[in-house]
Coordinates of C-alpha atoms and ligand atoms in Angstrom, one line a residue:
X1 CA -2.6 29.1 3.3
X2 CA -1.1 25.8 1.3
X3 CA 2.3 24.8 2.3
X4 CA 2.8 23.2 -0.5
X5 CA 0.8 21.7 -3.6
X6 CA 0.9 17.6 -4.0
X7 CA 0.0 15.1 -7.0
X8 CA -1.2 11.8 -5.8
X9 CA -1.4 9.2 -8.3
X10 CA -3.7 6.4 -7.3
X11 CA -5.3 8.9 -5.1
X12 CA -8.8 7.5 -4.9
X13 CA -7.6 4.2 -4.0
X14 CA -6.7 2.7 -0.3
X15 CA -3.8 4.4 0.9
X16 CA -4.0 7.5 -1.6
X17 CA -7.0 8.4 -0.6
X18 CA -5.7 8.2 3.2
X19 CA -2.3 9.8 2.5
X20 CA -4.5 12.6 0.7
X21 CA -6.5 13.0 3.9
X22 CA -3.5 13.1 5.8
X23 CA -2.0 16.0 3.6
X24 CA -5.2 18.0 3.1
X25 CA -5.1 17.9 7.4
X26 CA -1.5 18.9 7.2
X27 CA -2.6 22.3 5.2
X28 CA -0.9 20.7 1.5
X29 CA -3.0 21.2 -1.6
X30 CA -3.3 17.9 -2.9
X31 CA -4.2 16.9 -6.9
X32 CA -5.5 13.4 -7.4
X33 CA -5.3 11.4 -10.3
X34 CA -6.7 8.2 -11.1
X35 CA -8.3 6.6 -13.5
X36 CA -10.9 4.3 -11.3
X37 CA -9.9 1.2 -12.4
X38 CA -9.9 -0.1 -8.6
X39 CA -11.7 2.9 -6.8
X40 CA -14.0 5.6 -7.1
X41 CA -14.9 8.8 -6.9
X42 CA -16.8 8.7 -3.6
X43 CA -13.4 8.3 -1.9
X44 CA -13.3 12.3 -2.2
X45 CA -16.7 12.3 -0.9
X46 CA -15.5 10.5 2.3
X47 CA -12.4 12.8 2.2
X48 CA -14.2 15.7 2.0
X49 CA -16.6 14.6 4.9
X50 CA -14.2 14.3 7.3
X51 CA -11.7 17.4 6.8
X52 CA -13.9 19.4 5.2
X53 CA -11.5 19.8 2.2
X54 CA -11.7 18.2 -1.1
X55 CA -8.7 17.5 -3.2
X56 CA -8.9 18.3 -7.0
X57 CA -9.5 15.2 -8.9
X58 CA -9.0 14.0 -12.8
X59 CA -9.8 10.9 -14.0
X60 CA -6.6 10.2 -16.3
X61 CA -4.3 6.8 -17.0
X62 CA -1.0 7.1 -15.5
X63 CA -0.2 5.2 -19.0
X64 CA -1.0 8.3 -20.8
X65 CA 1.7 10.5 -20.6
X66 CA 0.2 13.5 -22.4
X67 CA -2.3 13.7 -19.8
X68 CA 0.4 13.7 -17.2
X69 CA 1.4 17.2 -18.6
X70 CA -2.0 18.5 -18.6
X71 CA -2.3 17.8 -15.1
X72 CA 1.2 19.9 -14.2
X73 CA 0.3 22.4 -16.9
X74 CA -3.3 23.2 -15.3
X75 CA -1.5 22.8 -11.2
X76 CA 1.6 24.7 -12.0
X77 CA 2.3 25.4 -8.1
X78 CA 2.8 20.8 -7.6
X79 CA 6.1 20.3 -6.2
X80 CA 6.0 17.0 -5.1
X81 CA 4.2 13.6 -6.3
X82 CA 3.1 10.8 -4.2
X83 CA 2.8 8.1 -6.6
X84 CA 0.1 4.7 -5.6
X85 CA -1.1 4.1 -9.3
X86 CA -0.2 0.6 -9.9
X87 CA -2.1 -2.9 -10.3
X88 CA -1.4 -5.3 -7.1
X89 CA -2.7 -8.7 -7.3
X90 CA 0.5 -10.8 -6.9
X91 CA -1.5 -13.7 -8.1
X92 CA -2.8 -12.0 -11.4
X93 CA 1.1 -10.6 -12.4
X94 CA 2.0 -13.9 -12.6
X95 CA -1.1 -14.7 -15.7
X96 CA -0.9 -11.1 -17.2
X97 CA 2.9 -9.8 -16.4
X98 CA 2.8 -7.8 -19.2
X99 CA -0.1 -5.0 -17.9
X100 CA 1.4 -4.9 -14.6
X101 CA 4.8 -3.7 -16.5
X102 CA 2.9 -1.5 -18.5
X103 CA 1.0 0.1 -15.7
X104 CA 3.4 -0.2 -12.9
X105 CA 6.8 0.3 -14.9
X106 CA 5.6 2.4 -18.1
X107 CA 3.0 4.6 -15.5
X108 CA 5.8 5.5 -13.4
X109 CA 8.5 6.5 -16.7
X110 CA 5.2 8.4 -18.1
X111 CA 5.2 10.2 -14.9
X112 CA 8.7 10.5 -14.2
X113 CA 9.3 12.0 -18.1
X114 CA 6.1 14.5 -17.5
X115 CA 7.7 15.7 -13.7
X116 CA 10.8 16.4 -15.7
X117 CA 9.4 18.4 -18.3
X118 CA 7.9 20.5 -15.4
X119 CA 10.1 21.1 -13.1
X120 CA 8.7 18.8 -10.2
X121 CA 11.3 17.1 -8.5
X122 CA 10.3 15.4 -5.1
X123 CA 8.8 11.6 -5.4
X124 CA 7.8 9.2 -2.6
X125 CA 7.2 6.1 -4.2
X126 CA 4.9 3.4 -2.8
X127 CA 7.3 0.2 -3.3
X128 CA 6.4 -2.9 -1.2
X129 CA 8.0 -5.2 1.7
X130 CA 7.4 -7.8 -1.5
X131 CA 10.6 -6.9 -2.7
X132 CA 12.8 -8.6 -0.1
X133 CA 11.5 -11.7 -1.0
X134 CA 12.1 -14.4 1.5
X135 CA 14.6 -13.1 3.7
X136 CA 14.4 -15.9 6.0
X137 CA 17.1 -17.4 3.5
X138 CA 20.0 -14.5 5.2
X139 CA 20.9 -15.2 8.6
X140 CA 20.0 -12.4 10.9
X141 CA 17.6 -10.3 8.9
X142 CA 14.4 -11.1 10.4
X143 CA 12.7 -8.2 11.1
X144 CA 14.0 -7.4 7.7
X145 CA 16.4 -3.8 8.0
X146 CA 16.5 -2.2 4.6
X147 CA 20.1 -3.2 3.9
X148 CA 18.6 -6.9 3.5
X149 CA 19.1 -7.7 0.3
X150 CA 16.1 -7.8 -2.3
X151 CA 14.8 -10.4 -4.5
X152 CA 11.2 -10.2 -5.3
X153 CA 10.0 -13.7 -6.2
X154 CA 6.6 -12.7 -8.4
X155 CA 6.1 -10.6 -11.4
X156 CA 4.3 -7.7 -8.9
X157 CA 7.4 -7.5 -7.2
X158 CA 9.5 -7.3 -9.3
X159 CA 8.1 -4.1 -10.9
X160 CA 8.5 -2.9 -7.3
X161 CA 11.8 -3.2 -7.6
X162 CA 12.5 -2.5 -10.7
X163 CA 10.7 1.0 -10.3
X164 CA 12.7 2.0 -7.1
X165 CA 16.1 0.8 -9.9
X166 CA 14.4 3.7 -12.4
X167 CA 13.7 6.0 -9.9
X168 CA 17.5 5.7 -8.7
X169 CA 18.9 6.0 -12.2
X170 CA 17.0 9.0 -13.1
X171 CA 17.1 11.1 -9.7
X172 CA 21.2 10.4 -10.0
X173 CA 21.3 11.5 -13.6
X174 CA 19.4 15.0 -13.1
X175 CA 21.2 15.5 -10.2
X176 CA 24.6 14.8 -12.5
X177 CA 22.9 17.0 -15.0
X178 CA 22.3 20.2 -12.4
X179 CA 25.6 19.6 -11.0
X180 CA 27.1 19.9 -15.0
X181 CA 25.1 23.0 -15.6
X182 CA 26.2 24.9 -12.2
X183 CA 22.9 24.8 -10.6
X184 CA 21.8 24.2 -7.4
X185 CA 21.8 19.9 -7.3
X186 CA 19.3 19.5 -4.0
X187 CA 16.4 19.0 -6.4
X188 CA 15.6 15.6 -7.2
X189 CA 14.7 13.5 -4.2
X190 CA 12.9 10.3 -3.7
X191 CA 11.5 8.5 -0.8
X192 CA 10.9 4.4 -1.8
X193 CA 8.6 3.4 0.9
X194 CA 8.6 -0.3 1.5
X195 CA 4.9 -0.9 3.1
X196 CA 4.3 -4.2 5.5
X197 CA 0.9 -5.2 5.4
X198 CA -2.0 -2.4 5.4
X199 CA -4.6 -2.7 8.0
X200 CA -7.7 -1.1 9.0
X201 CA -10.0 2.0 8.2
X202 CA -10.8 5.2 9.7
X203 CA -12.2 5.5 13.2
X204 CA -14.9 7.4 12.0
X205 CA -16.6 4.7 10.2
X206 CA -17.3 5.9 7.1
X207 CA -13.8 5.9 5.1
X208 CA -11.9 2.7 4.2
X209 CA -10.3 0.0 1.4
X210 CA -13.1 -0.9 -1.2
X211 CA -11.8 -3.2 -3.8
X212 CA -13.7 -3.2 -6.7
X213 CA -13.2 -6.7 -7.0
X214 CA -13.0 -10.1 -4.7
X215 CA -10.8 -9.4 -2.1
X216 CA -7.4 -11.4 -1.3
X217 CA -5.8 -9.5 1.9
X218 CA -6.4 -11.7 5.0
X219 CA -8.2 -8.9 6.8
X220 CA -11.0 -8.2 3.9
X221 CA -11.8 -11.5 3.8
X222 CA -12.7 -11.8 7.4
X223 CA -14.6 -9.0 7.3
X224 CA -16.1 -10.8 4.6
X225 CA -16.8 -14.0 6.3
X226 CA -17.8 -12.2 9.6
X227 CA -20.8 -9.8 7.2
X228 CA -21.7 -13.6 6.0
X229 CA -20.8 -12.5 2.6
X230 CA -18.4 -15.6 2.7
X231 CA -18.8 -18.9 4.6
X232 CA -15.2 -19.1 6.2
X233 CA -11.6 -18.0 5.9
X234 CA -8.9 -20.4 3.9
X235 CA -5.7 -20.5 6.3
X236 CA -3.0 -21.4 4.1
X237 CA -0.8 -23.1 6.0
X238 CA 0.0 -26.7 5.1
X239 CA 3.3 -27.1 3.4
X240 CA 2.5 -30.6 2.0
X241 CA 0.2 -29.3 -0.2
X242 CA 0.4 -26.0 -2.5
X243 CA -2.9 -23.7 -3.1
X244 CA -3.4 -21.8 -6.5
X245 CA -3.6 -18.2 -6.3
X246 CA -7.4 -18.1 -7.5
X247 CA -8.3 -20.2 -4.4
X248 CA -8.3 -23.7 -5.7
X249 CA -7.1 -26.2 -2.8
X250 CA -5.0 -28.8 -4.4
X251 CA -4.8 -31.5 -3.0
X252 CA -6.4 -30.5 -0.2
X253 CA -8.7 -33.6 -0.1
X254 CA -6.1 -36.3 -0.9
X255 CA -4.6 -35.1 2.5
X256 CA -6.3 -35.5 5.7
X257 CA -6.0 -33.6 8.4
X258 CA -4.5 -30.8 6.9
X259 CA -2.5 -29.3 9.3
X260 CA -0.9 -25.4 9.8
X261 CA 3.1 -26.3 9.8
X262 CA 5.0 -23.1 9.4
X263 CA 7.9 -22.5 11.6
X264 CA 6.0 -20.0 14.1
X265 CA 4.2 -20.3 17.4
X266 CA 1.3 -21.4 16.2
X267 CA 2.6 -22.8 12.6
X268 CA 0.5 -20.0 10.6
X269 CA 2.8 -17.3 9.0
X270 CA 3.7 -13.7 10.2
X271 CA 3.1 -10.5 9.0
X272 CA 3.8 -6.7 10.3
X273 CA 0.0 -5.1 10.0
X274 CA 0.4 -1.2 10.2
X275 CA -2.7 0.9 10.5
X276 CA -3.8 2.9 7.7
X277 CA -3.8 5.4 9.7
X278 CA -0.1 5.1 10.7
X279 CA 0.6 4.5 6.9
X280 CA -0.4 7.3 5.6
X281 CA 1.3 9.5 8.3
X282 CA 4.4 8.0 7.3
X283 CA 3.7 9.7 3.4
X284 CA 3.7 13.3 5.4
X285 CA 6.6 12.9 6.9
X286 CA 8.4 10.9 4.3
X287 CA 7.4 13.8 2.0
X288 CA 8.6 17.0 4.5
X289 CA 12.0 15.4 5.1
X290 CA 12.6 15.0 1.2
X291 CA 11.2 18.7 1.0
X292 CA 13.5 19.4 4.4
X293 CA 16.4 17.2 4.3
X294 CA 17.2 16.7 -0.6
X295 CA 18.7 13.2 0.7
X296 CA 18.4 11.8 -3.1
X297 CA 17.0 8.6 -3.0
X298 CA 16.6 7.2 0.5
X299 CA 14.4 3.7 1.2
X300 CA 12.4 3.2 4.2
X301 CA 10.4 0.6 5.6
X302 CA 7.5 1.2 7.1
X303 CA 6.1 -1.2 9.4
X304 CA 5.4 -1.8 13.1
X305 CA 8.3 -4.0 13.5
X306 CA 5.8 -6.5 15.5
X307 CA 4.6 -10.0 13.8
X308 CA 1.4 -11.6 14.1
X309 CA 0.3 -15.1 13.0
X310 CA -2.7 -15.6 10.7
X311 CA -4.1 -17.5 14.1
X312 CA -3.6 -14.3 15.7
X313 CA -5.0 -12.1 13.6
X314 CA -8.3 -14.4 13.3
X315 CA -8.8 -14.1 17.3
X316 CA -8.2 -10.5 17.2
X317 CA -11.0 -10.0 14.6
X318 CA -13.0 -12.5 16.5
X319 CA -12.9 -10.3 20.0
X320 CA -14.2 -7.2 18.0
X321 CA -16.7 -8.9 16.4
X322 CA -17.5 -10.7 19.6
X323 CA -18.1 -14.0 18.1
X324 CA -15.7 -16.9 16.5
X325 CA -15.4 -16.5 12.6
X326 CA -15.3 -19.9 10.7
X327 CA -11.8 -20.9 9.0
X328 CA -10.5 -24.3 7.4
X329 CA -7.0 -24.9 7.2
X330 CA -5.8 -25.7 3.9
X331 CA -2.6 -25.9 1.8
X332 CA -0.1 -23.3 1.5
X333 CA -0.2 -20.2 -1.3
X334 CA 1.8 -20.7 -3.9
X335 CA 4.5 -17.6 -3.1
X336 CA 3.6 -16.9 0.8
X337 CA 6.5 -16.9 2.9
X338 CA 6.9 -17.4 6.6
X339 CA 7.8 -13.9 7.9
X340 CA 7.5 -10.6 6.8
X341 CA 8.1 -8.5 9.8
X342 CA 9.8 -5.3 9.7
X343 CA 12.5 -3.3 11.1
X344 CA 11.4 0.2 11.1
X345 CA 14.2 2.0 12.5
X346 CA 15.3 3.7 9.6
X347 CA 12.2 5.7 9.8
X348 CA 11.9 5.8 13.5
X349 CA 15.2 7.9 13.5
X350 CA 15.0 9.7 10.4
X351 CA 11.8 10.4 9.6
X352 CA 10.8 10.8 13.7
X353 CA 7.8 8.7 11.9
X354 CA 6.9 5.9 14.3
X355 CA 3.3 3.5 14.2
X356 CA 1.1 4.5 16.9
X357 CA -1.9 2.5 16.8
X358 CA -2.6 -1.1 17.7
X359 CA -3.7 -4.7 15.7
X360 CA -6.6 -4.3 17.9
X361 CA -7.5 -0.5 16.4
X362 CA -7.1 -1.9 13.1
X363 CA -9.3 -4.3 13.8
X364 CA -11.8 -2.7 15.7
X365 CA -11.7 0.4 12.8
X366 CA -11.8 -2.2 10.0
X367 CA -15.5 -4.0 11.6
X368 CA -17.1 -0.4 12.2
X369 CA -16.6 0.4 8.3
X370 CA -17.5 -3.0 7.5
X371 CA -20.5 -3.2 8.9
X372 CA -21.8 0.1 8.5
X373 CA -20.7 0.3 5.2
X374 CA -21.3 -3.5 3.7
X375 CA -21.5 -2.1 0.4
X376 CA -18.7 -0.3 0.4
X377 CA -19.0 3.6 -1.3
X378 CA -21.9 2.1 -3.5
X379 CA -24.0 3.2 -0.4
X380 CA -24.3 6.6 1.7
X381 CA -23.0 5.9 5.1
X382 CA -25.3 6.1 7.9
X383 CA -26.6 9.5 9.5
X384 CA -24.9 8.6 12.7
X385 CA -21.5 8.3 11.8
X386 CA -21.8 11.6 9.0
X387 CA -23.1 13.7 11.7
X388 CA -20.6 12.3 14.3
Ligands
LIG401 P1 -5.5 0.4 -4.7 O1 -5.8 -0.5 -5.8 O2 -6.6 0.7 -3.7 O3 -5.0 1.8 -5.3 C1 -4.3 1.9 -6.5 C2 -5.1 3.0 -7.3 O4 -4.4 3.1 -8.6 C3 -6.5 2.6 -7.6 O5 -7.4 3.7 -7.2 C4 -6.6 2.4 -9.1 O6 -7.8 2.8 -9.7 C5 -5.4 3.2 -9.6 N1 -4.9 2.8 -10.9 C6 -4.6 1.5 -11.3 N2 -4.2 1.6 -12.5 C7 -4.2 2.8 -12.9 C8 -3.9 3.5 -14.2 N3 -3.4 2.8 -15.2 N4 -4.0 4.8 -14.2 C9 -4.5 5.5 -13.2 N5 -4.8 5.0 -12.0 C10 -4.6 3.6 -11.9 O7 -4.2 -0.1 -4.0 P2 -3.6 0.3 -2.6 O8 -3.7 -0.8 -1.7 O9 -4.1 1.6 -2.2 O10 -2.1 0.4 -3.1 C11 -1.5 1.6 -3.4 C12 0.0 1.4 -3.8 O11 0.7 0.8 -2.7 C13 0.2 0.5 -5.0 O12 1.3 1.0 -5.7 C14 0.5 -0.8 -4.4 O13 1.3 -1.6 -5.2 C15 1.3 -0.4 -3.1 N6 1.3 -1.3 -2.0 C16 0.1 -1.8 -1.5 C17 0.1 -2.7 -0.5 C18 -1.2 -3.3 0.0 O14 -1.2 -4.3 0.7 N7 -2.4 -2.6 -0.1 C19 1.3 -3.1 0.1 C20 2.5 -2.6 -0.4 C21 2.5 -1.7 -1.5
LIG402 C1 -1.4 -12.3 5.0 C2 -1.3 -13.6 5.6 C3 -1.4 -15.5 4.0 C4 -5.5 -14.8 2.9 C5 0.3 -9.2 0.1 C6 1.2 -9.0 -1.0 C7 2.2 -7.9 -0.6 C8 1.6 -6.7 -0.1 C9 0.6 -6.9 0.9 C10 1.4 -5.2 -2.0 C11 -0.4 -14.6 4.8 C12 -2.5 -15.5 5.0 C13 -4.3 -14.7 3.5 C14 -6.3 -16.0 3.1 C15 -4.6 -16.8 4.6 N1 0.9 -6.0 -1.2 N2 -3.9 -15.7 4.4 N3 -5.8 -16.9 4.0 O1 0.5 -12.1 1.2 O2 1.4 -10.9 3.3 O3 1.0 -9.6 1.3 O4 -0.3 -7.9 0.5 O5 2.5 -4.9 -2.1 O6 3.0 -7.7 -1.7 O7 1.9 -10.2 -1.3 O8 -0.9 -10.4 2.5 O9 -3.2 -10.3 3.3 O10 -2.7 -11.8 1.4 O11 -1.8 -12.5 3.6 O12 -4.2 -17.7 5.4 O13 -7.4 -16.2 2.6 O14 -2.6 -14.3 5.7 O15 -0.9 -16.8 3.8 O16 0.3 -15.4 5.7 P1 0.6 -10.9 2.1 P2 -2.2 -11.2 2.6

């Protein structure tokens, strides 16, 4: 028995393929389409493996929006999308803005027209803390509440941003529409969930984030420096000097020491890592109370609401690997800001949706897949960890 029947855009990628997990756990049917450009297949693999369910999978671009009604007209039991499609790389929507609206903005109108068309009217929407911007610049709204106001400050962002706008239009204009017509106006909901900063893999070792290309999260590239597949990790942290997005330290040897000098602790920034884990929980529930509660749109953030320093995070990668990983101070990163820590309230009280597990299990999760798995899903996991 199904309780319900879910597309997930993006769903072979890091937190789809975790959020389809999740739903195949919590009895949902789940539909996954992708069209691999930063994933594969083996995800399902992996998925499969560990519930013993496989979600049903076609390879299609979320640009294409004919295929997006071949997908509701083969599944016609989907009530409910989860949609993840989207290019990230802050620094690359700053050289090719035009693909990330195309893929992020277009994707989601493709989708949004095809769910129309088909009568599927519940959306949780995978927006980004990126969208606040700096909110250091308001007094008082560090951890950042959802009322802060938004101002993305990249190209990335602000399709976040202007997605969760579209969304909001369109879910208030059917709703104006059903209301006109004499129908029931409950349909149409969307949850905009505003992620911190994903951490982490599956305990079991043999599931977890495997870019296709270089890496630029802080926690992939120390796994990266602690496998020896990179010499040492870049802190970006000195404000007299700026770093370019591709890596290039400018400057960085006209100025000697450098020297970490943001205004934290320990002068590195802060971020709210949330377990994957916790993440993709927080889809589940995010999903029943849209299917529960028809709030319209509603936006949560979903983060710890605890900040750790880059300095921080480099010891607590260093204790699980159980030896000190090389880093090199260097300037700042053209766009970082000083803190991005959330307040998850909202969806502590709303959603009942609270994260459970620690930086350390994040960690500790994040080195078992890494080191069992160096190459990612281009290799079978071992025997151990399939059989565990
Ligand atoms: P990911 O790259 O692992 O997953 C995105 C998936 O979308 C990939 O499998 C990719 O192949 C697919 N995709 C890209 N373009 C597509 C297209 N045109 N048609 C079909 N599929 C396409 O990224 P992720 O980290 O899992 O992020 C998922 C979502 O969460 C994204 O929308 C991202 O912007 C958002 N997000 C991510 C983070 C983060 O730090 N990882 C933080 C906040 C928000
Ligand atoms: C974390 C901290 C860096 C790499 C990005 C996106 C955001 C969201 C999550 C999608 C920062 C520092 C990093 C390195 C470093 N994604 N760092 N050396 O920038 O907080 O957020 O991913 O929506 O939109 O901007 O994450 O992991 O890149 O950086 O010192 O080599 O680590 O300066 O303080 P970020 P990150």
């Amino acid at each position: 028995m199904t309780v319900g029947s879910v597309l997930i855009t993006g769903g072979t990628g890091y937190i789809g393929s975790f959020t389809a997990l999740a739903l195949l756990e919590a009895d949902y049917e789940v539909v996954v389409v992708d069209n691999l450009y930063n994933s594969s297949e083996e995800a399902l693999n992996r998925i499969e493996s560990i519930c013993g369910k496989r979600p049903h999978f076609h390879n299609i671009d979320v640009r294409d929006e004919a295929a997006f009604d071949g997908v509701f007209d083969a599944h016609p039991h989907i009530d409910s999308v989860i949609h993840f499609a989207a290019l990230k790389a802050v620094g690359e929507s700053s050289d090719i803005p035009l693909e990330y609206y195309r893929t992020n903005v277009g994707g989601t109108i493709s989708l949004l027209s095809s769910m129309t068309r088909h009568n599927v009217s519940n959306i949780v929407f995978s927006s980004s803390a990126t969208v606040y911007g700096d909110a250091t610049r308001f007094p008082n709204m560090i951890p950042i509440p959802e009322e802060c106001p938004i101002g993305p400050t990249n190209p990335y962002g602000r399709t976040k941003s202007t997605v969760e706008s579209i969304i909001t239009d369109h879910v208030q204009a059917q709703r104006n529409k059903l209301k006109r017509e004499g129908k029931s106006f409950d349909h149409w909901n969307a949850a905009v969930l505003r992620y911190f900063n994903p951490a982490g893999s599956h305990p079991s070792g043999i599931m977890g984030e495997d870019p296709q290309g270089v890496p630029y999260n802080l926690l992939p590239l120390l796994a990266q420096v602690a496998i020896g597949k990179r010499e040492k990790l870049l802190v970006f942290g000195d404000g007299r000097t700026a770093i370019s997005h591709v890596g290039f330290p400018y400057g960085s040897r006209l100025l000697t020491p450098l020297t970490v000098d943001y205004d934290s602790s320990d002068g590195t920034a802060i971020r709210d890592y949330i377990h994957i884990l916790d993440l993709a929980a927080g889809h589940l529930v995010a999903l029943n109370y849209l299917r529960d509660h028809h709030p319209g749109v509603r936006a949560w953030n979903l983060g710890t609401g605890k900040g750790s320093t880059v300095f921080h995070m480099i010891k607590a990668f260093s204790a699980v690997v159980g030896r000190d990983l090389p880093y090199e101070v260097v300037g700042r990163r053209e766009g970082d800001v000083l803190d991005l820590t959330a307040n998850p309230r909202r969806a502590n009280d709303e959603l009942k949706w609270k994260a459970e597990r620690t930086l350390e299990d994040a960690c500790a999760d994040l080195w078992r897949w890494t080191e069992n798995n160096p190459l990612g899903y281009r290799q079978t996991p071992p025997e151990n960890l399939l059989e565990a």
